[in-house]
Amino acid sequence: MATATHLTTEKEARAHPPLEAVVVRFAGDSGDGMQLTGGQFTLSTALAGNDLATFPDFPAEIRAPQGTTFGVSAFQINFGSSAIDTAGDQPDVLVAMNPAALKMNATALREGGLIIADEGEFTPRNLAKAGYDANPLEDGSLAKWQLVHFNISQLTLDAVKPFGLGNKEALRCKNMWTLGLALWMFDRDRQPIVDWLNSKFAKKPELAEANIAALNAGHAYGETVEIGAHVHQRHIAPAPAEPGLYRTVTGAESLSLGIIAGAQLAGLPMFFGSYPITPASPILHHLSRLKEYDITTFQAEDEIAAICAALGASYAGHLGVTSSSGPGIALKGEAMGLAVMTELPLVIINSQRGGPSTGLPTKTEQSDLYQAVYGRNGDAPLPVIAARSPADAFDCGIEAVRIATRYMTPVMLLTDGYIANAAEPWKVPDMANYKPFPVKFAEGSALEPDNDEVMPYQRNADLARPWIKPGTPGLEHRIGGIEKNPGTGNIDYSAEAHAEMTRLRAAKVASVADSICDQGVCIGNDSGKLAVVGWGSTFGPIHQAVRRARARGLDVSHIHIRYIAPFPKNLAVLLKGFERIIVPEMNSGQLKTLLRDQFLVDARPVNKVSGQPFTIAEIETAIEGALA
């Protein structure tokens, strides 16, 4: 996953030799606990001081038949002693807990990479479920990789036997046995995992003890058994980092903290209305545990109720926030139009996934850009911003709140499944460095100067209307979704009123560009032969690919756009300084179309719609092709 913690400089790009990094993928059945294993290995890696990026990749089925390829769950982590921007193109190490996991993941492993397999699961029945005619551990089909296999299942049963667990419960500990071996391989401390297990199973100490025994047994196996020359202990030095307090965050965690921080900077209580949907649900989970920050969380009966409740909270003087993924955003469309018409602040978070319809609910995509910019009836523009990484989601959350409250408008904030689920180190910011933007509710100033008529749609220099709390003495007024008079807000069907209000709403959103920073260049020059333009979670692979291309002497720059609507004011001039433009996107070319439409530039698409993120190599190939 892209990281906002580090930006590679020209000096770093030319540094030789490169610092060390390793990509490890854990894969198994969805009941094998691979996400938990990966999460705890991520914790130990962060505590060791390495930079890292992760990619959880799990099936859409709630519980696919055990041992089948449909049920394979994987967790990939790239960690090292240098700045890490992606979860890695190809794993160096694959831990395969069953034949289906091997079948689904072996081809991703780099040639010469290491496979560690649980031979206890390679039974005739499991081989047949995975579609193998012969045992790949024995038939030579894995010859281009280094292969070690031993009976992890039996070794786990032996380790936890003293605790009297049933066979099924005992085998659930084998992810901890595997984690113990991985901790030994990369010289990691077990104590934080032990502490976590004791906390997790505080009410069932026998389970904590069994899992700790499995963890220790896996570690001891690596330490004492001669597994083979391929498996040895390897220490990865800490990555250089600015002094400060760091923690590992997922995009969902970071975004949750960001909108809380935004509400605090605005001086507002927050109402979060949501309906569970993958991959947006973790935002609701995180916020529900943070009510001490004057947050109300509401799990509604459906998507429409969730956004309408949030909009009602904004009408009442709270910061209304709602979240969903593409299908839920579609259901929220009418209420978004109501937010545009009533001109109330509202933050709408879209954690994108593969579509259309239910599509690929656990896979990542960037295919909701058209929906965010255009996807409402009538001329109903609203600002759209996009986070580029888990850490960056924090600042994007604050920015969405700032724009919504300053301009009295709904704001769409885009992330995706990759950002929401992935983790990276985050330097916890000093909130004293963030400028507050306190909200002022209307009092007598909303009255027409020459009489007592309330003017709820009188506008300030930003073209924003006043925010009037219900029940404010003397400021009673009508509000609703029917077209209104430009000043009084009274119902007005006239052609002149509709034309003027449509113009004002669009001009207000366009004026957001006055308070955002100019578009910068992430790496490279501000003019030249080729610009690689991206948005959202493509940041990491683009940044690394451009860095490598520039190290080879190619004239290429990386531009990454946060503000999609409106675009930064200088973007047109910046783009026209390049001879060629390519736009890598996990869709069929949506930002490319926007750039062509807005700026009449010959932006060329580089598309991927596989549900998987770009690799660095794919973008390197696109760069070479564009410059050929």
XYZ file of C-alpha atoms in Angstrom:
628
model
C 0.000 0.000 0.000
C 1.202 3.505 -0.648
C 2.684 5.305 2.314
C 2.403 8.982 3.065
C 5.215 8.755 5.609
C 8.008 8.856 3.039
C 8.468 10.663 -0.267
C 11.468 9.442 -2.236
C 13.886 12.218 -3.129
C 16.171 12.378 -6.151
C 19.126 11.641 -3.855
C 17.424 8.509 -2.527
C 16.486 7.453 -6.045
C 20.143 7.368 -7.064
C 21.417 5.705 -3.887
C 23.278 2.394 -4.355
C 23.050 -0.287 -3.243
C 19.351 -0.320 -2.413
C 18.433 -1.103 1.165
C 16.997 -4.471 2.043
C 13.321 -5.412 1.802
C 11.411 -8.710 1.941
C 7.899 -9.650 0.774
C 6.126 -12.437 2.676
C 2.691 -13.864 1.885
C 0.707 -16.040 4.292
C -2.026 -18.054 2.560
C -4.494 -20.645 3.734
C -8.130 -21.517 4.109
C -10.366 -18.687 5.282
C -10.650 -20.538 8.594
C -6.885 -20.773 9.078
C -6.510 -17.280 10.548
C -4.222 -15.842 7.887
C -5.450 -12.273 8.403
C -4.805 -12.559 12.124
C -1.371 -14.084 11.496
C -0.502 -11.316 9.072
C -1.797 -8.657 11.415
C 0.332 -9.870 14.308
C 3.394 -10.265 12.095
C 2.766 -6.672 10.990
C 2.717 -5.605 14.642
C 6.045 -7.310 15.341
C 7.524 -5.775 12.184
C 6.438 -2.279 13.152
C 7.909 -2.738 16.637
C 11.181 -3.813 15.006
C 11.334 -0.404 13.310
C 10.906 -1.533 9.707
C 8.874 0.447 7.218
C 6.081 -1.722 5.850
C 3.011 -1.981 3.671
C 0.409 -4.735 3.773
C -2.235 -6.192 1.481
C -4.979 -8.350 3.041
C -6.683 -10.353 0.279
C -9.619 -12.490 1.337
C -12.568 -14.196 -0.377
C -16.039 -12.745 -0.769
C -17.758 -15.912 0.435
C -18.616 -15.848 4.134
C -17.393 -19.448 4.412
C -16.496 -21.219 1.203
C -16.147 -25.032 1.354
C -13.018 -25.832 3.330
C -9.986 -26.657 1.226
C -11.336 -25.168 -2.012
C -9.691 -22.443 -4.048
C -12.761 -20.228 -3.483
C -11.973 -20.034 0.214
C -8.294 -19.076 0.058
C -7.370 -16.093 2.210
C -3.987 -14.381 1.928
C -2.076 -11.626 3.681
C 0.989 -10.033 2.081
C 3.491 -7.758 3.799
C 6.452 -5.909 2.327
C 8.900 -4.702 4.974
C 12.431 -3.434 4.971
C 15.111 -0.989 6.010
C 14.135 1.589 3.366
C 11.001 3.516 2.470
C 8.276 1.043 1.439
C 5.548 2.306 -0.911
C 3.699 -0.889 -1.926
C 2.938 -4.335 -0.593
C 5.419 -5.731 -3.120
C 5.143 -7.046 -6.654
C 6.189 -10.644 -5.980
C 6.525 -12.474 -2.670
C 9.965 -13.723 -1.655
C 8.387 -16.172 0.797
C 5.051 -17.976 0.496
C 3.643 -19.830 3.487
C 0.985 -22.212 2.095
C -1.214 -23.895 4.670
C -2.994 -26.219 2.207
C -2.990 -27.264 -1.484
C -5.597 -24.647 -2.487
C -3.452 -21.863 -0.997
C -0.440 -23.144 -2.945
C -2.443 -23.393 -6.158
C -3.796 -19.828 -5.905
C -0.549 -18.139 -4.865
C 2.485 -20.035 -6.188
C 2.524 -18.308 -9.563
C 2.846 -14.912 -7.833
C 6.082 -16.001 -6.111
C 9.289 -14.717 -7.654
C 11.443 -17.335 -9.355
C 13.785 -18.811 -6.761
C 11.500 -17.707 -3.927
C 10.813 -19.870 -0.879
C 7.690 -21.994 -0.365
C 6.958 -23.291 3.136
C 4.085 -25.795 3.001
C 2.113 -27.729 5.594
C 2.461 -31.238 4.200
C -0.084 -32.494 6.740
C -2.831 -30.839 4.690
C -1.701 -32.314 1.359
C -4.047 -35.285 1.625
C -5.629 -36.946 -1.435
C -8.960 -35.299 -0.586
C -7.494 -31.795 -0.252
C -5.405 -32.232 -3.402
C -8.554 -33.156 -5.317
C -10.444 -30.142 -3.939
C -7.650 -27.856 -5.138
C -7.609 -29.472 -8.592
C -4.247 -31.263 -8.328
C -3.833 -34.624 -10.080
C -0.602 -35.315 -8.186
C 1.027 -34.006 -5.031
C 3.020 -30.880 -6.078
C 5.324 -31.345 -3.092
C 6.590 -34.569 -4.670
C 6.172 -34.339 -8.468
C 8.820 -31.707 -9.240
C 6.320 -29.108 -10.495
C 7.676 -26.601 -7.980
C 11.285 -26.960 -9.109
C 11.782 -23.305 -9.999
C 11.214 -22.364 -6.359
C 12.927 -23.349 -3.147
C 10.625 -25.765 -1.326
C 10.497 -26.933 2.263
C 7.582 -28.850 3.725
C 6.848 -30.406 7.066
C 3.731 -31.407 8.964
C 2.731 -28.149 10.642
C -0.644 -29.603 11.590
C 0.879 -32.510 13.516
C 3.574 -30.344 15.074
C 0.826 -28.022 16.334
C -1.182 -30.922 17.775
C 1.930 -32.122 19.584
C 2.638 -28.646 20.994
C -0.843 -28.074 22.437
C -1.556 -31.660 23.567
C -0.948 -30.889 27.271
C -3.851 -28.404 27.283
C -6.566 -30.958 26.549
C -8.081 -29.260 23.528
C -10.183 -31.134 21.026
C -8.626 -31.862 17.646
C -10.546 -29.033 15.939
C -9.644 -26.447 18.578
C -6.041 -27.618 18.644
C -5.653 -27.209 14.886
C -6.878 -23.635 15.157
C -3.552 -22.904 16.886
C -1.480 -23.751 13.818
C -1.538 -20.151 12.597
C 0.313 -19.271 15.815
C 2.808 -22.092 15.165
C 3.372 -20.625 11.688
C 3.705 -17.131 13.142
C 6.302 -18.410 15.607
C 8.386 -19.815 12.747
C 8.084 -16.516 10.822
C 9.143 -14.559 13.916
C 12.252 -16.749 14.193
C 13.031 -16.401 10.464
C 13.084 -12.611 10.705
C 14.498 -12.211 14.212
C 11.330 -10.870 15.814
C 10.430 -10.583 19.497
C 7.628 -12.920 20.611
C 6.686 -11.034 23.776
C 4.247 -8.535 22.171
C 2.360 -11.472 20.616
C 2.323 -13.295 23.957
C 0.914 -10.188 25.634
C -1.729 -9.877 22.925
C -2.788 -13.522 23.298
C -3.089 -13.155 27.075
C -5.278 -10.102 26.573
C -7.403 -11.647 23.809
C -8.107 -14.840 25.762
C -8.193 -13.287 29.245
C -11.458 -15.109 30.014
C -10.191 -18.417 28.565
C -6.604 -18.714 29.825
C -6.304 -22.292 28.577
C -6.691 -21.030 24.996
C -4.109 -18.323 25.603
C -1.659 -20.898 26.965
C -2.254 -23.283 24.061
C -1.692 -20.567 21.457
C 1.420 -19.341 23.247
C 2.712 -22.922 23.337
C 2.124 -23.216 19.572
C 3.866 -19.867 18.993
C 6.876 -20.969 21.025
C 6.949 -24.364 19.340
C 7.100 -22.809 15.867
C 9.891 -20.506 16.978
C 11.798 -23.372 18.573
C 11.393 -25.504 15.456
C 13.181 -22.895 13.392
C 15.824 -22.478 16.058
C 16.626 -26.140 16.688
C 15.681 -28.188 13.628
C 17.794 -28.193 10.498
C 14.942 -27.372 8.118
C 17.207 -26.800 5.173
C 19.628 -24.282 3.773
C 16.732 -22.283 2.311
C 15.284 -21.449 5.736
C 17.576 -19.424 7.917
C 17.327 -16.521 10.294
C 17.564 -13.111 8.695
C 17.701 -9.731 10.396
C 16.223 -6.716 8.594
C 17.600 -3.466 9.995
C 15.188 -0.703 11.046
C 14.258 1.887 8.432
C 15.435 5.466 8.925
C 12.603 7.649 10.185
C 12.043 11.071 11.637
C 11.914 11.094 15.451
C 8.392 10.889 16.786
C 5.601 8.630 17.951
C 4.596 6.037 15.361
C 1.793 3.519 15.165
C 0.503 1.174 12.511
C -2.831 2.171 10.996
C -5.189 0.805 8.403
C -6.958 3.231 6.111
C -10.233 2.714 7.981
C -8.586 3.534 11.321
C -6.769 6.566 9.953
C -9.873 7.937 8.260
C -11.936 7.446 11.429
C -9.383 9.444 13.402
C -9.254 12.069 10.654
C -12.958 12.861 10.649
C -12.915 12.959 14.469
C -10.024 15.434 14.303
C -11.928 17.459 11.701
C -15.004 17.623 13.933
C -12.824 18.732 16.867
C -11.149 21.430 14.748
C -14.598 22.617 13.650
C -15.874 22.575 17.229
C -18.781 20.285 16.351
C -20.299 17.126 17.770
C -20.351 14.386 15.132
C -23.098 12.028 14.004
C -22.082 8.996 11.963
C -24.876 7.132 10.208
C -23.949 3.969 8.350
C -25.124 0.581 7.147
C -22.715 -2.402 7.103
C -21.035 -3.045 3.755
C -17.608 -4.332 2.733
C -15.076 -2.671 2.844
C -16.584 0.383 4.601
C -17.850 -1.336 7.767
C -14.609 -0.995 9.804
C -15.125 2.792 9.963
C -18.334 2.230 11.927
C -16.542 -0.308 14.137
C -13.722 2.118 14.979
C -15.951 5.144 15.586
C -18.300 3.214 17.860
C -15.398 2.783 20.300
C -14.549 6.513 20.408
C -17.700 8.084 21.824
C -15.701 10.139 24.323
C -15.049 12.553 21.429
C -18.730 13.572 21.304
C -19.570 11.095 18.565
C -22.921 9.440 18.015
C -22.808 6.295 15.863
C -25.945 4.871 14.292
C -26.226 1.573 12.430
C -29.291 2.212 10.300
C -31.726 -0.296 8.807
C -30.598 0.592 5.269
C -28.347 2.923 3.290
C -31.054 5.528 2.699
C -31.895 5.786 6.391
C -28.175 6.125 7.209
C -27.570 9.166 5.003
C -30.911 10.788 5.803
C -30.184 10.509 9.521
C -26.732 12.034 8.967
C -28.266 14.872 6.934
C -30.836 15.446 9.673
C -27.983 15.700 12.169
C -26.316 18.344 9.981
C -29.592 20.281 9.855
C -29.638 20.162 13.669
C -26.118 21.581 13.959
C -23.942 18.452 14.143
C -21.353 17.280 11.642
C -23.183 14.622 9.647
C -21.025 11.804 8.228
C -22.040 8.662 6.357
C -20.065 5.935 4.619
C -20.564 3.058 2.232
C -19.193 1.387 -0.863
C -20.365 1.784 -4.457
C -23.721 -0.070 -4.241
C -24.643 1.803 -1.060
C -23.534 5.137 -2.520
C -25.968 4.493 -5.382
C -28.795 4.116 -2.862
C -27.736 7.322 -1.126
C -27.929 9.301 -4.385
C -31.305 10.966 -3.816
C -30.378 12.084 -0.302
C -27.087 13.485 -1.645
C -29.193 15.578 -4.016
C -31.191 16.778 -1.010
C -27.936 17.768 0.726
C -26.905 19.700 -2.391
C -30.297 21.434 -2.605
C -30.539 22.311 1.093
C -26.809 23.229 1.153
C -25.958 21.470 4.389
C -22.497 20.145 5.307
C -22.207 16.377 4.983
C -19.195 14.071 4.565
C -19.851 10.995 2.404
C -17.121 8.333 2.460
C -16.960 5.851 -0.411
C -14.646 2.877 0.185
C -14.645 1.619 -3.395
C -14.727 -2.031 -4.432
C -15.085 -3.983 -7.656
C -18.475 -3.683 -9.335
C -21.053 -3.272 -10.720
C -23.822 -4.570 -8.437
C -22.355 -6.843 -5.757
C -19.378 -7.343 -8.075
C -16.166 -8.153 -6.226
C -17.080 -7.177 -2.659
C -13.690 -7.962 -1.092
C -11.501 -6.782 -3.980
C -10.254 -3.304 -4.753
C -11.145 -0.974 -7.607
C -11.344 2.759 -8.427
C -14.443 2.555 -10.569
C -16.696 4.993 -8.674
C -15.071 8.221 -9.870
C -17.816 8.995 -12.381
C -20.366 8.190 -9.686
C -18.680 10.596 -7.254
C -18.364 13.486 -9.725
C -21.544 13.042 -11.788
C -23.740 10.437 -10.119
C -26.785 12.450 -9.072
C -29.899 13.671 -10.842
C -29.987 17.308 -11.899
C -26.968 19.591 -11.905
C -25.784 18.635 -8.432
C -22.022 19.210 -8.153
C -20.159 18.503 -4.947
C -16.449 18.517 -4.005
C -14.603 15.196 -4.373
C -11.260 14.361 -2.754
C -9.302 11.095 -2.762
C -6.905 9.601 -0.204
C -3.743 8.007 -1.579
C -2.736 5.777 1.366
C -3.823 4.661 4.835
C -1.817 7.433 6.527
C -2.975 10.076 4.050
C -6.611 9.248 4.863
C -6.203 11.090 8.188
C -5.479 14.440 6.545
C -8.122 13.795 3.889
C -10.696 13.263 6.641
C -9.840 16.649 8.155
C -9.909 18.314 4.747
C -13.330 16.861 3.910
C -14.735 18.323 7.133
C -13.105 21.708 6.473
C -14.564 21.970 2.983
C -18.012 20.749 4.038
C -18.356 23.234 6.897
C -16.736 26.221 5.182
C -18.734 25.929 1.964
C -21.941 24.407 3.379
C -21.879 21.492 0.971
C -21.774 17.706 0.937
C -18.280 16.363 0.194
C -17.382 12.962 -1.246
C -14.227 11.356 0.156
C -12.906 8.402 -1.869
C -10.835 5.529 -0.566
C -10.912 1.894 -1.752
C -10.664 -1.643 -0.437
C -6.874 -1.560 -0.725
C -6.519 1.573 1.419
C -9.252 0.581 3.885
C -7.760 -2.812 4.768
C -4.037 -2.241 4.269
C -1.722 -1.024 7.022
C 1.384 1.132 7.188
C 3.372 3.060 9.818
C 1.955 6.476 10.628
C 3.762 9.234 12.463
C 1.166 10.490 14.924
C 0.828 14.209 14.156
C 1.021 17.073 16.617
C -2.494 18.482 16.473
C -1.145 21.873 17.538
C 0.111 22.172 13.965
C -3.451 21.995 12.579
C -5.303 25.295 12.309
C -8.815 25.156 13.792
C -11.741 26.176 11.591
C -14.527 26.723 14.140
C -18.077 26.872 12.836
C -20.211 29.949 13.546
C -23.955 29.399 13.513
C -26.191 32.187 12.295
C -27.881 34.520 14.729
C -29.308 37.899 13.791
C -27.007 38.203 10.753
C -29.307 35.979 8.708
C -31.948 38.698 8.680
C -32.431 41.036 5.749
C -30.840 44.357 6.851
C -33.879 46.517 6.052
C -36.587 44.267 7.500
C -37.198 41.202 9.631
C -37.248 38.689 6.749
C -34.991 35.680 7.292
C -32.457 35.178 4.489
C -31.235 31.577 4.905
C -29.719 31.558 1.404
C -27.903 34.871 1.602
C -24.270 34.156 0.720
C -20.857 35.113 2.044
C -17.634 35.592 0.056
C -17.344 31.790 -0.405
C -20.950 31.713 -1.710
C -21.868 29.627 1.352
C -25.212 30.214 3.024
C -25.520 30.649 6.821
C -25.902 27.549 9.017
C -29.024 28.100 11.104
C -29.791 25.762 13.997
C -33.468 24.827 14.277
C -35.149 26.811 17.019
C -32.863 29.825 16.776
C -35.138 32.734 17.852
C -36.235 34.863 14.943
C -34.618 32.696 12.271
C -37.439 30.266 11.581
C -37.506 29.366 7.878
C -38.545 26.738 5.358
C -36.082 24.150 4.094
C -36.507 21.260 1.681
C -35.731 19.696 -1.645
C -37.964 21.880 -3.846
C -36.287 24.712 -5.756
C -36.129 27.939 -3.807
C -35.715 31.656 -4.053
C -32.022 32.626 -4.169
C -32.188 34.663 -0.944
C -35.233 33.829 1.137
C -35.259 30.100 0.462
C -39.022 30.264 -0.109
C -40.417 27.870 -2.710
C -39.871 29.405 -6.140
C -40.620 27.499 -9.353
C -39.675 30.333 -11.667
C -37.207 29.760 -14.484
C -35.113 32.664 -13.240
C -34.842 31.279 -9.701
C -33.887 27.793 -10.868
C -31.276 29.087 -13.302
C -29.740 31.360 -10.680
C -29.680 28.714 -7.916
C -28.161 26.147 -10.288
C -25.459 28.670 -11.191
C -24.796 29.593 -7.551
C -24.504 25.986 -6.368
C -22.023 25.207 -9.144
C -20.050 28.412 -8.553
C -19.791 27.629 -4.837
C -18.282 24.219 -5.493
C -15.928 25.712 -8.083
C -14.787 28.276 -5.508
C -13.422 25.474 -3.318
C -10.374 25.644 -5.613
C -9.576 29.044 -4.041
C -8.757 27.446 -0.681
C -6.806 24.356 -1.763
C -3.103 24.206 -2.505
C -1.636 24.151 -6.002
C -0.982 20.743 -7.524
C 2.598 19.656 -6.925
C 4.903 17.068 -8.488
C 5.666 14.110 -6.223
C 8.926 13.228 -7.949
C 10.556 14.666 -11.070
C 10.370 17.988 -12.888
C 7.331 20.177 -13.483
C 7.674 19.740 -17.254
C 9.247 17.201 -19.579
C 8.566 14.241 -21.827
C 6.166 12.216 -19.659
C 3.911 12.724 -16.665
C 2.386 9.732 -14.887
C -0.802 11.089 -13.318
C -2.593 9.119 -10.645
C -5.146 9.390 -7.880
C -6.008 7.281 -4.854
C -4.227 4.053 -4.004
C -2.160 3.893 -7.199
C 0.283 6.257 -5.471
C 2.705 3.599 -4.210
C 3.353 1.632 -7.423
C 3.457 4.822 -9.520
C 5.916 6.482 -7.156
C 8.262 3.505 -7.109
C 8.026 2.959 -10.879
C 8.829 6.611 -11.608
C 11.677 6.537 -9.088
C 13.201 3.514 -10.823
C 12.672 5.011 -14.285
C 14.376 8.259 -13.297
C 17.270 6.295 -11.801
C 17.726 4.841 -15.314
C 17.804 8.369 -16.772
C 14.262 8.509 -18.189
C 12.495 11.888 -18.304
C 9.347 11.114 -16.332
C 7.518 12.759 -13.428
C 4.827 11.630 -11.000
C 1.759 13.821 -10.346
C -0.813 12.553 -7.850
C -4.154 14.332 -7.523
C -6.026 14.606 -4.221
C -8.650 17.157 -5.322
C -10.771 15.644 -8.113
C -13.613 18.190 -8.075
C -12.760 20.932 -8.398
C -9.240 20.327 -9.710
C -6.417 22.561 -8.385
C -6.218 25.847 -10.293
C -2.721 25.246 -11.665
C -3.332 21.698 -12.911
C -4.049 22.698 -16.519
C -0.777 24.624 -16.851
C 1.154 21.851 -15.117
C -0.170 19.106 -17.401
C 0.430 21.120 -20.568
C 4.117 21.267 -19.667
C 4.499 17.575 -20.572
C 4.683 16.060 -24.029
C 2.831 12.900 -22.991
C 0.513 11.950 -20.119
C -0.460 8.473 -18.957
C -3.037 7.784 -16.250
C -2.846 4.421 -14.428
C -6.223 3.608 -12.860
C -7.991 0.555 -11.474
C -10.949 1.221 -13.771
C -11.600 1.650 -17.486
C -10.207 5.187 -17.683
C -12.316 7.579 -15.617
C -9.775 10.187 -14.462
C -8.345 10.101 -17.977
C -11.757 11.189 -19.302
C -12.068 13.965 -16.725
C -8.632 15.347 -17.634
C -9.433 15.275 -21.333
C -12.775 16.973 -20.715
C -11.477 19.682 -18.390
C -8.124 20.501 -19.948
C -8.188 19.155 -23.547
C -4.945 17.217 -22.960
C -4.128 13.919 -24.662
C -4.153 11.809 -21.508
C -3.707 8.096 -22.311
C -5.165 5.373 -20.082
C -3.343 2.530 -18.336
C -6.159 0.401 -16.965
C -6.440 -2.575 -14.640
C -9.744 -4.072 -13.480
C -8.707 -7.396 -11.987
C -9.610 -6.566 -8.392
C -5.876 -6.471 -7.623
C -3.659 -3.385 -7.280
C -1.055 -2.382 -9.829
C 2.425 -3.810 -9.557
C 5.463 -1.575 -9.930
C 6.539 -3.613 -12.959
C 3.253 -2.982 -14.771
C 3.670 0.762 -14.475
C 7.360 0.575 -15.413
C 6.300 -1.204 -18.598
C 3.704 1.499 -19.285
C 6.338 4.228 -18.794
C 8.732 2.545 -21.219
C 5.940 2.100 -23.749
C 4.882 5.750 -23.502
C 8.448 6.951 -24.053
C 9.216 4.509 -26.875
